[in-house]
mmCIF file of N, CA and C in Angstrom:
data_model
loop_
_atom_site.group_PDB
_atom_site.id
_atom_site.type_symbol
_atom_site.label_atom_id
_atom_site.label_comp_id
_atom_site.label_asym_id
_atom_site.label_seq_id
_atom_site.Cartn_x
_atom_site.Cartn_y
_atom_site.Cartn_z
ATOM 1 N N MET A 1 -36.858 59.117 -31.376
ATOM 2 C CA MET A 1 -35.982 58.449 -32.440
ATOM 3 C C MET A 1 -37.255 57.659 -33.320
ATOM 4 N N THR A 2 -36.660 57.576 -34.382
ATOM 5 C CA THR A 2 -37.839 57.266 -35.450
ATOM 6 C C THR A 2 -37.467 55.860 -35.813
ATOM 7 N N LEU A 3 -38.235 55.253 -36.510
ATOM 8 C CA LEU A 3 -38.297 53.983 -36.900
ATOM 9 C C LEU A 3 -37.236 53.472 -37.627
ATOM 10 N N HIS A 4 -37.119 54.187 -38.711
ATOM 11 C CA HIS A 4 -35.579 54.162 -39.351
ATOM 12 C C HIS A 4 -34.354 54.122 -38.291
ATOM 13 N N THR A 5 -34.095 55.060 -37.787
ATOM 14 C CA THR A 5 -32.726 55.171 -36.838
ATOM 15 C C THR A 5 -32.983 53.905 -36.011
ATOM 16 N N LEU A 6 -34.086 53.583 -35.261
ATOM 17 C CA LEU A 6 -34.267 52.601 -34.512
ATOM 18 C C LEU A 6 -33.494 50.885 -35.295
ATOM 19 N N HIS A 7 -34.201 50.690 -36.670
ATOM 20 C CA HIS A 7 -34.035 49.501 -37.356
ATOM 21 C C HIS A 7 -32.385 49.765 -37.597
ATOM 22 N N ARG A 8 -31.853 50.717 -38.119
ATOM 23 C CA ARG A 8 -30.253 51.045 -38.249
ATOM 24 C C ARG A 8 -29.827 50.357 -37.107
ATOM 25 N N ARG A 9 -29.970 50.898 -35.854
ATOM 26 C CA ARG A 9 -29.430 50.529 -34.712
ATOM 27 C C ARG A 9 -29.384 48.977 -34.345
ATOM 28 N N VAL A 10 -30.597 48.476 -34.659
ATOM 29 C CA VAL A 10 -30.971 46.995 -34.344
ATOM 30 C C VAL A 10 -29.773 46.199 -35.712
ATOM 31 N N LEU A 11 -29.762 46.603 -36.661
ATOM 32 C CA LEU A 11 -29.218 46.069 -38.005
ATOM 33 C C LEU A 11 -27.565 46.235 -37.452
ATOM 34 N N SER A 12 -27.152 47.498 -36.937
ATOM 35 C CA SER A 12 -25.954 47.402 -36.674
ATOM 36 C C SER A 12 -25.291 46.372 -35.511
ATOM 37 N N LEU A 13 -26.201 46.561 -34.460
ATOM 38 C CA LEU A 13 -25.935 45.613 -33.321
ATOM 39 C C LEU A 13 -26.166 43.765 -33.832
ATOM 40 N N ALA A 14 -26.740 43.522 -34.606
ATOM 41 C CA ALA A 14 -27.081 42.263 -35.230
ATOM 42 C C ALA A 14 -25.646 42.209 -36.235
ATOM 43 N N VAL A 15 -25.285 42.766 -36.973
ATOM 44 C CA VAL A 15 -23.415 43.046 -37.789
ATOM 45 C C VAL A 15 -22.656 42.655 -36.419
ATOM 46 N N ILE A 16 -22.389 43.487 -35.680
ATOM 47 C CA ILE A 16 -21.534 43.038 -34.515
ATOM 48 C C ILE A 16 -21.464 41.750 -33.496
ATOM 49 N N LEU A 17 -22.776 41.253 -33.478
ATOM 50 C CA LEU A 17 -23.026 40.384 -32.781
ATOM 51 C C LEU A 17 -22.607 38.972 -33.503
ATOM 52 N N GLY A 18 -22.872 38.976 -35.116
ATOM 53 C CA GLY A 18 -22.353 38.223 -36.190
ATOM 54 C C GLY A 18 -20.852 37.945 -36.218
ATOM 55 N N ALA A 19 -20.514 39.341 -36.018
ATOM 56 C CA ALA A 19 -18.936 39.220 -36.239
ATOM 57 C C ALA A 19 -18.232 38.643 -35.107
ATOM 58 N N LEU A 20 -18.782 38.695 -33.809
ATOM 59 C CA LEU A 20 -18.177 38.308 -32.411
ATOM 60 C C LEU A 20 -18.304 36.838 -32.509
ATOM 61 N N VAL A 21 -19.728 36.222 -33.377
ATOM 62 C CA VAL A 21 -19.813 34.612 -33.358
ATOM 63 C C VAL A 21 -19.157 34.003 -34.361
ATOM 64 N N ALA A 22 -18.667 34.810 -35.465
ATOM 65 C CA ALA A 22 -18.120 34.293 -36.777
ATOM 66 C C ALA A 22 -16.319 34.082 -36.105
ATOM 67 N N PHE A 23 -15.946 34.998 -35.704
ATOM 68 C CA PHE A 23 -14.360 35.482 -35.273
ATOM 69 C C PHE A 23 -14.442 35.256 -33.826
ATOM 70 N N PRO A 24 -14.374 33.837 -33.504
ATOM 71 C CA PRO A 24 -14.219 33.895 -31.676
ATOM 72 C C PRO A 24 -12.615 34.030 -31.488
ATOM 73 N N ALA A 25 -12.320 34.545 -30.361
ATOM 74 C CA ALA A 25 -10.991 34.842 -30.057
ATOM 75 C C ALA A 25 -10.390 33.482 -29.878
ATOM 76 N N CYS A 26 -9.129 33.353 -30.467
ATOM 77 C CA CYS A 26 -8.250 32.580 -30.506
ATOM 78 C C CYS A 26 -6.588 32.689 -29.344
ATOM 79 N N ASP A 27 -6.169 32.121 -28.996
ATOM 80 C CA ASP A 27 -4.898 31.986 -28.263
ATOM 81 C C ASP A 27 -4.016 31.217 -28.508
ATOM 82 N N SER A 28 -3.142 31.773 -29.554
ATOM 83 C CA SER A 28 -1.976 31.087 -30.033
ATOM 84 C C SER A 28 -0.866 30.616 -29.247
ATOM 85 N N ASP A 29 -0.849 30.794 -27.883
ATOM 86 C CA ASP A 29 -0.044 30.467 -26.963
ATOM 87 C C ASP A 29 -0.562 29.239 -26.537
ATOM 88 N N ASP A 30 -1.515 28.589 -26.488
ATOM 89 C CA ASP A 30 -2.520 27.211 -26.205
ATOM 90 C C ASP A 30 -1.649 26.303 -26.740
ATOM 91 N N PRO A 31 -1.186 25.437 -25.974
ATOM 92 C CA PRO A 31 -0.222 24.174 -27.020
ATOM 93 C C PRO A 31 -1.403 23.385 -27.268
ATOM 94 N N GLU A 32 -1.029 22.670 -28.276
ATOM 95 C CA GLU A 32 -2.166 21.771 -28.931
ATOM 96 C C GLU A 32 -1.982 20.124 -28.063
ATOM 97 N N PRO A 33 -3.029 19.452 -27.895
ATOM 98 C CA PRO A 33 -2.884 18.280 -27.114
ATOM 99 C C PRO A 33 -2.158 17.353 -27.856
ATOM 100 N N ASP A 34 -1.238 16.598 -27.081
ATOM 101 C CA ASP A 34 -0.584 15.606 -27.767
ATOM 102 C C ASP A 34 -1.025 14.021 -27.519
ATOM 103 N N PRO A 35 -1.901 13.758 -28.777
ATOM 104 C CA PRO A 35 -2.488 12.468 -28.635
ATOM 105 C C PRO A 35 -2.063 11.208 -28.456
ATOM 106 N N THR A 36 -0.632 11.432 -28.516
ATOM 107 C CA THR A 36 0.305 10.136 -28.805
ATOM 108 C C THR A 36 1.084 9.663 -27.190
ATOM 109 N N PHE A 37 0.528 10.694 -26.379
ATOM 110 C CA PHE A 37 1.251 10.640 -25.196
ATOM 111 C C PHE A 37 0.829 9.448 -24.164
ATOM 112 N N SER A 38 1.194 8.477 -24.077
ATOM 113 C CA SER A 38 0.922 7.093 -23.527
ATOM 114 C C SER A 38 1.608 6.430 -22.403
ATOM 115 N N PRO A 39 1.633 7.066 -21.308
ATOM 116 C CA PRO A 39 2.287 6.405 -20.333
ATOM 117 C C PRO A 39 2.214 5.045 -19.894
ATOM 118 N N SER A 40 3.286 4.388 -19.284
ATOM 119 C CA SER A 40 2.775 3.041 -19.189
ATOM 120 C C SER A 40 2.837 2.794 -17.384
ATOM 121 N N PHE A 41 2.097 1.734 -17.032
ATOM 122 C CA PHE A 41 1.760 1.327 -15.694
ATOM 123 C C PHE A 41 1.981 -0.257 -15.402
ATOM 124 N N SER A 42 2.822 -0.471 -14.362
ATOM 125 C CA SER A 42 3.104 -1.630 -13.684
ATOM 126 C C SER A 42 1.810 -1.821 -12.625
ATOM 127 N N ILE A 43 1.372 -3.202 -12.661
ATOM 128 C CA ILE A 43 0.021 -3.435 -11.769
ATOM 129 C C ILE A 43 0.971 -4.680 -10.356
ATOM 130 N N ALA A 44 0.271 -4.489 -9.620
ATOM 131 C CA ALA A 44 0.919 -5.404 -8.320
ATOM 132 C C ALA A 44 -0.499 -5.634 -7.682
ATOM 133 N N SER A 45 -0.362 -7.016 -7.235
ATOM 134 C CA SER A 45 -1.619 -7.284 -6.488
ATOM 135 C C SER A 45 -1.178 -8.387 -5.234
ATOM 136 N N GLN A 46 -1.938 -7.846 -3.935
ATOM 137 C CA GLN A 46 -1.399 -8.591 -2.926
ATOM 138 C C GLN A 46 -2.668 -9.103 -2.027
ATOM 139 N N VAL A 47 -2.694 -10.322 -2.122
ATOM 140 C CA VAL A 47 -3.845 -11.266 -0.876
ATOM 141 C C VAL A 47 -3.870 -10.948 0.316
ATOM 142 N N VAL A 48 -4.979 -10.713 0.613
ATOM 143 C CA VAL A 48 -5.379 -10.187 1.889
ATOM 144 C C VAL A 48 -6.321 -11.021 2.766
ATOM 145 N N ASP A 49 -6.769 -11.347 3.933
ATOM 146 C CA ASP A 49 -7.770 -11.723 4.587
ATOM 147 C C ASP A 49 -8.826 -10.950 4.658
ATOM 148 N N LEU A 50 -10.384 -11.414 4.515
ATOM 149 C CA LEU A 50 -11.181 -10.154 4.455
ATOM 150 C C LEU A 50 -11.775 -10.510 5.726
ATOM 151 N N GLN A 51 -12.461 -9.090 6.664
ATOM 152 C CA GLN A 51 -12.604 -9.496 7.710
ATOM 153 C C GLN A 51 -14.077 -10.506 8.002
ATOM 154 N N ALA A 52 -14.737 -10.151 7.055
ATOM 155 C CA ALA A 52 -16.196 -10.917 6.740
ATOM 156 C C ALA A 52 -15.692 -12.471 6.491
ATOM 157 N N GLY A 53 -14.384 -13.023 6.346
ATOM 158 C CA GLY A 53 -13.690 -14.275 6.016
ATOM 159 C C GLY A 53 -13.712 -14.264 4.301
ATOM 160 N N GLY A 54 -12.932 -15.108 4.166
ATOM 161 C CA GLY A 54 -12.752 -15.495 2.813
ATOM 162 C C GLY A 54 -11.066 -14.416 2.267
ATOM 163 N N GLN A 55 -11.010 -14.140 1.158
ATOM 164 C CA GLN A 55 -9.617 -13.439 0.679
ATOM 165 C C GLN A 55 -10.077 -12.175 -0.400
ATOM 166 N N GLY A 56 -9.104 -11.353 -0.277
ATOM 167 C CA GLY A 56 -9.626 -10.342 -0.943
ATOM 168 C C GLY A 56 -8.222 -9.826 -1.665
ATOM 169 N N LEU A 57 -8.434 -9.101 -2.199
ATOM 170 C CA LEU A 57 -6.959 -8.315 -3.056
ATOM 171 C C LEU A 57 -6.923 -6.866 -3.184
ATOM 172 N N LEU A 58 -5.609 -6.322 -2.716
ATOM 173 C CA LEU A 58 -5.177 -5.146 -3.014
ATOM 174 C C LEU A 58 -4.256 -5.092 -3.973
ATOM 175 N N PHE A 59 -4.433 -4.059 -5.030
ATOM 176 C CA PHE A 59 -3.856 -3.611 -5.981
ATOM 177 C C PHE A 59 -3.232 -2.162 -6.291
ATOM 178 N N PHE A 60 -1.954 -2.300 -6.568
ATOM 179 C CA PHE A 60 -1.072 -1.159 -6.574
ATOM 180 C C PHE A 60 -0.426 -1.098 -7.996
ATOM 181 N N PHE A 61 -0.416 0.303 -8.340
ATOM 182 C CA PHE A 61 -0.038 0.644 -9.435
ATOM 183 C C PHE A 61 1.478 1.713 -9.527
ATOM 184 N N THR A 62 2.194 1.208 -10.636
ATOM 185 C CA THR A 62 3.492 2.434 -10.612
ATOM 186 C C THR A 62 3.600 2.811 -11.854
ATOM 187 N N PRO A 63 3.299 4.309 -12.142
ATOM 188 C CA PRO A 63 3.588 5.018 -13.369
ATOM 189 C C PRO A 63 4.755 5.023 -14.031
ATOM 190 N N SER A 64 4.971 5.146 -15.018
ATOM 191 C CA SER A 64 6.428 5.239 -15.967
ATOM 192 C C SER A 64 6.670 6.603 -15.657
ATOM 193 N N VAL A 65 5.592 7.511 -15.669
ATOM 194 C CA VAL A 65 6.313 9.026 -15.616
ATOM 195 C C VAL A 65 5.048 9.810 -14.387
ATOM 196 N N ASN A 66 5.747 10.763 -14.186
ATOM 197 C CA ASN A 66 4.643 11.677 -13.306
ATOM 198 C C ASN A 66 3.163 11.887 -14.059
ATOM 199 N N VAL A 67 2.247 11.617 -13.448
ATOM 200 C CA VAL A 67 0.940 11.426 -14.089
ATOM 201 C C VAL A 67 -0.041 12.278 -13.230
ATOM 202 N N GLU A 68 -0.928 12.510 -13.412
ATOM 203 C CA GLU A 68 -2.217 13.412 -13.026
ATOM 204 C C GLU A 68 -3.716 12.197 -13.047
ATOM 205 N N ILE A 69 -3.797 11.437 -12.112
ATOM 206 C CA ILE A 69 -4.861 10.659 -12.273
ATOM 207 C C ILE A 69 -6.442 11.316 -12.128
ATOM 208 N N THR A 70 -7.272 11.176 -13.005
ATOM 209 C CA THR A 70 -8.475 11.485 -12.919
ATOM 210 C C THR A 70 -9.663 10.466 -12.211
ATOM 211 N N GLU A 71 -9.551 9.087 -12.887
ATOM 212 C CA GLU A 71 -9.955 8.001 -12.400
ATOM 213 C C GLU A 71 -9.277 6.663 -12.958
ATOM 214 N N VAL A 72 -9.554 5.660 -12.391
ATOM 215 C CA VAL A 72 -9.083 4.395 -12.734
ATOM 216 C C VAL A 72 -10.617 3.222 -12.845
ATOM 217 N N LEU A 73 -10.701 2.884 -13.807
ATOM 218 C CA LEU A 73 -11.763 2.002 -13.937
ATOM 219 C C LEU A 73 -11.063 0.521 -13.823
ATOM 220 N N ILE A 74 -11.718 -0.088 -12.990
ATOM 221 C CA ILE A 74 -11.106 -1.507 -12.322
ATOM 222 C C ILE A 74 -12.336 -2.390 -12.942
ATOM 223 N N ARG A 75 -12.145 -3.330 -14.144
ATOM 224 C CA ARG A 75 -13.204 -4.376 -14.069
ATOM 225 C C ARG A 75 -12.336 -5.817 -13.748
ATOM 226 N N ASN A 76 -13.267 -6.337 -13.056
ATOM 227 C CA ASN A 76 -13.049 -7.957 -12.644
ATOM 228 C C ASN A 76 -13.388 -8.633 -13.516
ATOM 229 N N PRO A 77 -13.124 -10.345 -13.538
ATOM 230 C CA PRO A 77 -12.937 -11.074 -14.428
ATOM 231 C C PRO A 77 -14.514 -11.320 -14.696
ATOM 232 N N LEU A 78 -15.328 -10.926 -13.934
ATOM 233 C CA LEU A 78 -16.747 -11.197 -14.186
ATOM 234 C C LEU A 78 -17.425 -9.912 -14.734
ATOM 235 N N ASN A 79 -16.851 -9.116 -15.259
ATOM 236 C CA ASN A 79 -16.949 -7.524 -15.964
ATOM 237 C C ASN A 79 -17.556 -6.676 -15.124
ATOM 238 N N GLN A 80 -17.558 -6.783 -13.825
ATOM 239 C CA GLN A 80 -18.238 -6.078 -12.815
ATOM 240 C C GLN A 80 -16.825 -4.780 -12.856
ATOM 241 N N THR A 81 -17.444 -3.570 -12.778
ATOM 242 C CA THR A 81 -16.424 -2.316 -13.038
ATOM 243 C C THR A 81 -16.406 -1.449 -11.620
ATOM 244 N N GLU A 82 -15.704 -1.024 -11.212
ATOM 245 C CA GLU A 82 -15.407 -0.595 -9.971
ATOM 246 C C GLU A 82 -14.618 0.709 -10.235
ATOM 247 N N ARG A 83 -14.802 2.204 -9.610
ATOM 248 C CA ARG A 83 -14.277 3.449 -10.170
ATOM 249 C C ARG A 83 -13.420 3.842 -9.079
ATOM 250 N N PHE A 84 -12.082 3.817 -9.189
ATOM 251 C CA PHE A 84 -11.060 4.353 -8.139
ATOM 252 C C PHE A 84 -11.345 5.923 -8.683
ATOM 253 N N ASN A 85 -11.300 6.888 -7.549
ATOM 254 C CA ASN A 85 -11.387 8.164 -7.590
ATOM 255 C C ASN A 85 -9.816 8.669 -7.818
ATOM 256 N N GLY A 86 -9.341 9.257 -8.660
ATOM 257 C CA GLY A 86 -7.682 9.599 -8.413
ATOM 258 C C GLY A 86 -8.019 11.002 -7.841
ATOM 259 N N ASN A 87 -8.934 11.807 -7.743
ATOM 260 C CA ASN A 87 -9.290 13.039 -7.371
ATOM 261 C C ASN A 87 -8.205 13.974 -8.202
ATOM 262 N N ASN A 88 -7.732 14.067 -9.093
ATOM 263 C CA ASN A 88 -6.750 14.747 -10.233
ATOM 264 C C ASN A 88 -5.288 15.040 -9.251
ATOM 265 N N ASN A 89 -5.241 13.660 -8.423
ATOM 266 C CA ASN A 89 -3.903 13.803 -7.685
ATOM 267 C C ASN A 89 -2.932 13.645 -8.600
ATOM 268 N N VAL A 90 -1.309 13.955 -8.401
ATOM 269 C CA VAL A 90 -0.188 13.365 -9.119
ATOM 270 C C VAL A 90 0.324 12.482 -8.632
ATOM 271 N N PHE A 91 0.733 11.333 -8.937
ATOM 272 C CA PHE A 91 1.744 10.039 -8.767
ATOM 273 C C PHE A 91 2.870 10.209 -9.701
ATOM 274 N N LEU A 92 3.889 9.951 -8.594
ATOM 275 C CA LEU A 92 5.302 10.230 -9.046
ATOM 276 C C LEU A 92 5.768 8.806 -10.019
ATOM 277 N N SER A 93 6.599 8.785 -10.899
ATOM 278 C CA SER A 93 7.174 7.820 -11.486
ATOM 279 C C SER A 93 7.730 6.999 -10.379
ATOM 280 N N GLY A 94 7.764 5.680 -10.908
ATOM 281 C CA GLY A 94 8.500 4.756 -10.106
ATOM 282 C C GLY A 94 7.862 4.622 -8.555
ATOM 283 N N GLU A 95 7.027 4.965 -8.442
ATOM 284 C CA GLU A 95 5.850 4.692 -6.746
ATOM 285 C C GLU A 95 5.097 3.913 -6.996
ATOM 286 N N ALA A 96 4.893 3.237 -6.070
ATOM 287 C CA ALA A 96 3.759 2.240 -6.246
ATOM 288 C C ALA A 96 2.870 2.988 -5.320
ATOM 289 N N ASN A 97 1.495 2.991 -5.971
ATOM 290 C CA ASN A 97 0.123 3.589 -5.303
ATOM 291 C C ASN A 97 -0.914 2.565 -5.257
ATOM 292 N N PRO A 98 -1.799 2.588 -3.956
ATOM 293 C CA PRO A 98 -2.914 1.864 -3.774
ATOM 294 C C PRO A 98 -3.761 2.350 -4.665
ATOM 295 N N LEU A 99 -4.821 1.131 -5.312
ATOM 296 C CA LEU A 99 -6.064 1.451 -6.147
ATOM 297 C C LEU A 99 -6.974 1.312 -5.068
ATOM 298 N N GLN A 100 -7.225 1.288 -4.186
ATOM 299 C CA GLN A 100 -8.393 1.588 -3.299
ATOM 300 C C GLN A 100 -8.123 2.264 -1.963
ATOM 301 N N GLU A 101 -9.319 2.595 -1.291
ATOM 302 C CA GLU A 101 -9.078 3.208 -0.019
ATOM 303 C C GLU A 101 -8.748 2.608 0.696
ATOM 304 N N ALA A 102 -8.219 3.029 2.013
ATOM 305 C CA ALA A 102 -7.666 2.389 2.972
ATOM 306 C C ALA A 102 -8.620 1.425 3.928
ATOM 307 N N GLY A 103 -8.528 0.269 4.289
ATOM 308 C CA GLY A 103 -9.341 -0.583 4.794
ATOM 309 C C GLY A 103 -10.276 -1.340 3.669
ATOM 310 N N LEU A 104 -10.123 -1.229 2.662
ATOM 311 C CA LEU A 104 -10.992 -1.563 1.652
ATOM 312 C C LEU A 104 -9.997 -2.578 0.523
ATOM 313 N N ALA A 105 -10.740 -4.051 0.035
ATOM 314 C CA ALA A 105 -10.003 -4.788 -0.859
ATOM 315 C C ALA A 105 -11.364 -5.397 -2.079
ATOM 316 N N TYR A 106 -10.709 -5.670 -2.632
ATOM 317 C CA TYR A 106 -11.630 -6.137 -3.902
ATOM 318 C C TYR A 106 -11.895 -7.611 -3.715
ATOM 319 N N THR A 107 -12.652 -8.086 -3.871
ATOM 320 C CA THR A 107 -13.009 -9.328 -3.915
ATOM 321 C C THR A 107 -12.211 -10.409 -4.779
ATOM 322 N N ARG A 108 -11.420 -11.455 -4.079
ATOM 323 C CA ARG A 108 -10.456 -12.363 -5.089
ATOM 324 C C ARG A 108 -11.251 -13.197 -6.008
ATOM 325 N N ILE A 109 -11.301 -12.890 -7.154
ATOM 326 C CA ILE A 109 -12.035 -13.594 -8.553
ATOM 327 C C ILE A 109 -10.674 -13.610 -9.520
ATOM 328 N N SER A 110 -10.525 -15.214 -9.822
ATOM 329 C CA SER A 110 -9.408 -15.668 -10.449
ATOM 330 C C SER A 110 -9.747 -15.023 -11.999
ATOM 331 N N GLY A 111 -8.618 -14.854 -12.581
ATOM 332 C CA GLY A 111 -8.725 -14.453 -14.147
ATOM 333 C C GLY A 111 -8.364 -13.046 -14.467
ATOM 334 N N SER A 112 -8.392 -12.334 -15.603
ATOM 335 C CA SER A 112 -8.051 -11.216 -15.914
ATOM 336 C C SER A 112 -8.607 -10.003 -15.416
ATOM 337 N N TRP A 113 -7.979 -9.153 -14.486
ATOM 338 C CA TRP A 113 -8.483 -7.759 -14.506
ATOM 339 C C TRP A 113 -8.312 -6.933 -15.296
ATOM 340 N N SER A 114 -8.827 -5.990 -15.717
ATOM 341 C CA SER A 114 -8.250 -4.828 -16.718
ATOM 342 C C SER A 114 -8.161 -3.380 -16.051
ATOM 343 N N PHE A 115 -7.552 -2.609 -16.092
ATOM 344 C CA PHE A 115 -7.386 -1.195 -15.009
ATOM 345 C C PHE A 115 -7.443 -0.084 -16.516
ATOM 346 N N GLU A 116 -8.119 0.974 -16.364
ATOM 347 C CA GLU A 116 -8.168 1.932 -17.382
ATOM 348 C C GLU A 116 -8.125 3.224 -17.075
ATOM 349 N N PHE A 117 -6.699 3.474 -17.106
ATOM 350 C CA PHE A 117 -6.110 4.442 -16.324
ATOM 351 C C PHE A 117 -6.401 5.915 -17.466
ATOM 352 N N ASN A 118 -7.263 6.938 -16.611
ATOM 353 C CA ASN A 118 -7.634 8.172 -16.957
ATOM 354 C C ASN A 118 -6.960 9.255 -16.369
ATOM 355 N N GLY A 119 -6.468 10.294 -17.427
ATOM 356 C CA GLY A 119 -5.541 11.227 -16.830
ATOM 357 C C GLY A 119 -4.783 12.210 -17.802
ATOM 358 N N ARG A 120 -3.973 12.977 -17.205
ATOM 359 C CA ARG A 120 -3.051 13.894 -18.032
ATOM 360 C C ARG A 120 -1.837 13.710 -17.377
ATOM 361 N N ASP A 121 -0.442 14.415 -18.202
ATOM 362 C CA ASP A 121 0.715 14.409 -18.074
ATOM 363 C C ASP A 121 0.893 15.313 -16.792
ATOM 364 N N ALA A 122 1.430 15.133 -15.727
ATOM 365 C CA ALA A 122 1.678 15.813 -14.614
ATOM 366 C C ALA A 122 2.574 17.363 -15.078
ATOM 367 N N ASN A 123 3.293 17.005 -16.081
ATOM 368 C CA ASN A 123 4.209 17.999 -16.231
ATOM 369 C C ASN A 123 3.390 19.076 -17.217
ATOM 370 N N ASP A 124 2.647 18.729 -18.145
ATOM 371 C CA ASP A 124 1.645 19.061 -19.304
ATOM 372 C C ASP A 124 0.546 18.909 -19.379
ATOM 373 N N GLY A 125 -0.210 19.683 -18.666
ATOM 374 C CA GLY A 125 -2.074 19.305 -18.126
ATOM 375 C C GLY A 125 -2.449 19.372 -19.746
ATOM 376 N N SER A 126 -2.061 19.724 -20.978
ATOM 377 C CA SER A 126 -2.837 19.463 -22.098
ATOM 378 C C SER A 126 -2.654 17.854 -22.632
ATOM 379 N N ARG A 127 -1.758 17.214 -22.081
ATOM 380 C CA ARG A 127 -1.417 15.531 -22.597
ATOM 381 C C ARG A 127 -2.379 14.917 -22.121
ATOM 382 N N ASN A 128 -3.710 14.630 -22.567
ATOM 383 C CA ASN A 128 -4.461 13.355 -22.119
ATOM 384 C C ASN A 128 -3.847 12.254 -22.285
ATOM 385 N N PHE A 129 -4.457 11.256 -21.440
ATOM 386 C CA PHE A 129 -4.398 9.803 -21.744
ATOM 387 C C PHE A 129 -5.237 8.950 -20.998
ATOM 388 N N ASN A 130 -5.416 7.970 -21.898
ATOM 389 C CA ASN A 130 -6.443 6.398 -21.670
ATOM 390 C C ASN A 130 -5.649 5.498 -22.128
ATOM 391 N N VAL A 131 -5.261 4.786 -21.101
ATOM 392 C CA VAL A 131 -4.499 3.579 -20.719
ATOM 393 C C VAL A 131 -5.146 2.295 -20.373
ATOM 394 N N THR A 132 -5.162 0.948 -21.154
ATOM 395 C CA THR A 132 -5.498 0.268 -19.954
ATOM 396 C C THR A 132 -4.480 -0.675 -19.936
ATOM 397 N N VAL A 133 -4.352 -1.342 -18.707
ATOM 398 C CA VAL A 133 -3.451 -2.705 -18.542
ATOM 399 C C VAL A 133 -3.956 -3.845 -18.031
ATOM 400 N N THR A 134 -3.915 -4.951 -18.204
ATOM 401 C CA THR A 134 -4.483 -6.366 -17.682
ATOM 402 C C THR A 134 -3.130 -6.680 -17.049
ATOM 403 N N GLU A 135 -4.105 -7.390 -15.616
ATOM 404 C CA GLU A 135 -3.595 -8.278 -14.779
ATOM 405 C C GLU A 135 -4.057 -9.830 -14.447
ATOM 406 N N ASN A 136 -3.477 -10.535 -14.580
ATOM 407 C CA ASN A 136 -3.727 -11.906 -14.703
ATOM 408 C C ASN A 136 -3.752 -12.677 -12.752
ATOM 409 N N VAL A 137 -4.664 -12.945 -12.415
ATOM 410 C CA VAL A 137 -4.802 -13.211 -10.684
ATOM 411 C C VAL A 137 -5.381 -14.738 -10.695
ATOM 412 N N SER A 138 -4.852 -15.090 -9.892
ATOM 413 C CA SER A 138 -4.961 -16.806 -9.725
ATOM 414 C C SER A 138 -5.843 -16.664 -8.327
ATOM 415 N N ALA A 139 -6.876 -17.362 -8.040
ATOM 416 C CA ALA A 139 -7.679 -17.721 -7.228
ATOM 417 C C ALA A 139 -7.230 -18.597 -5.936
ATOM 418 N N LEU A 140 -6.112 -19.401 -6.205
ATOM 419 C CA LEU A 140 -5.578 -20.202 -5.595
ATOM 420 C C LEU A 140 -3.943 -19.730 -5.209
ATOM 421 N N GLU A 141 -3.630 -19.970 -4.142
ATOM 422 C CA GLU A 141 -2.117 -20.004 -4.069
ATOM 423 C C GLU A 141 -1.555 -21.045 -5.006
ATOM 424 N N PRO A 142 0.096 -21.094 -4.840
ATOM 425 C CA PRO A 142 0.454 -21.878 -5.697
ATOM 426 C C PRO A 142 0.962 -23.100 -4.965
ATOM 427 N N GLY A 143 -0.057 -24.379 -5.621
ATOM 428 C CA GLY A 143 0.311 -25.613 -4.830
ATOM 429 C C GLY A 143 -0.661 -25.995 -4.046
ATOM 430 N N THR A 144 -1.969 -25.076 -4.193
ATOM 431 C CA THR A 144 -3.172 -25.260 -3.135
ATOM 432 C C THR A 144 -3.976 -26.589 -4.023
ATOM 433 N N PRO A 145 -4.396 -27.597 -3.116
ATOM 434 C CA PRO A 145 -5.536 -28.504 -4.074
ATOM 435 C C PRO A 145 -6.359 -27.833 -4.362
ATOM 436 N N THR A 146 -6.992 -28.531 -5.551
ATOM 437 C CA THR A 146 -8.357 -27.959 -5.712
ATOM 438 C C THR A 146 -9.545 -29.076 -5.485
ATOM 439 N N GLU A 147 -10.822 -28.646 -5.470
ATOM 440 C CA GLU A 147 -11.803 -30.145 -5.252
ATOM 441 C C GLU A 147 -12.542 -30.230 -6.221
ATOM 442 N N THR A 148 -12.604 -31.609 -6.597
ATOM 443 C CA THR A 148 -13.362 -31.705 -8.002
ATOM 444 C C THR A 148 -14.918 -32.200 -7.705
ATOM 445 N N ARG A 149 -15.793 -32.294 -8.230
ATOM 446 C CA ARG A 149 -16.859 -33.010 -7.634
ATOM 447 C C ARG A 149 -17.388 -33.916 -8.751
#
């Protein structure tokens, strides 16, 4: 093989590779993501006694539509964040679901808690969402006297 033939083959290969890079394959059947998909979530809390003493909180969420949850970032009033792993599980519309593992609870802290839900539409996996919901929690039971110093 002559140097001229080798040069032509390398040049042809470069043109083919350039065409592949310049014109990537597209699948026109893939739906476009819907950035307007924004399900709603209601939050409920329950006060529980902790084994170590004191009180804790259990949180539950109810989605407005069927959703697949990747994670929920839970931020307490002290700005500390915990991550609840949704494991890409499907949660059904109208059903209450725990936001903590069995046997665990959050420390009861008074104030505004935020819940950042990340996931996708369970019926159409191309529609992702990021929705934040807040829940106000009181550290005291209604009617409990407070001590002042």
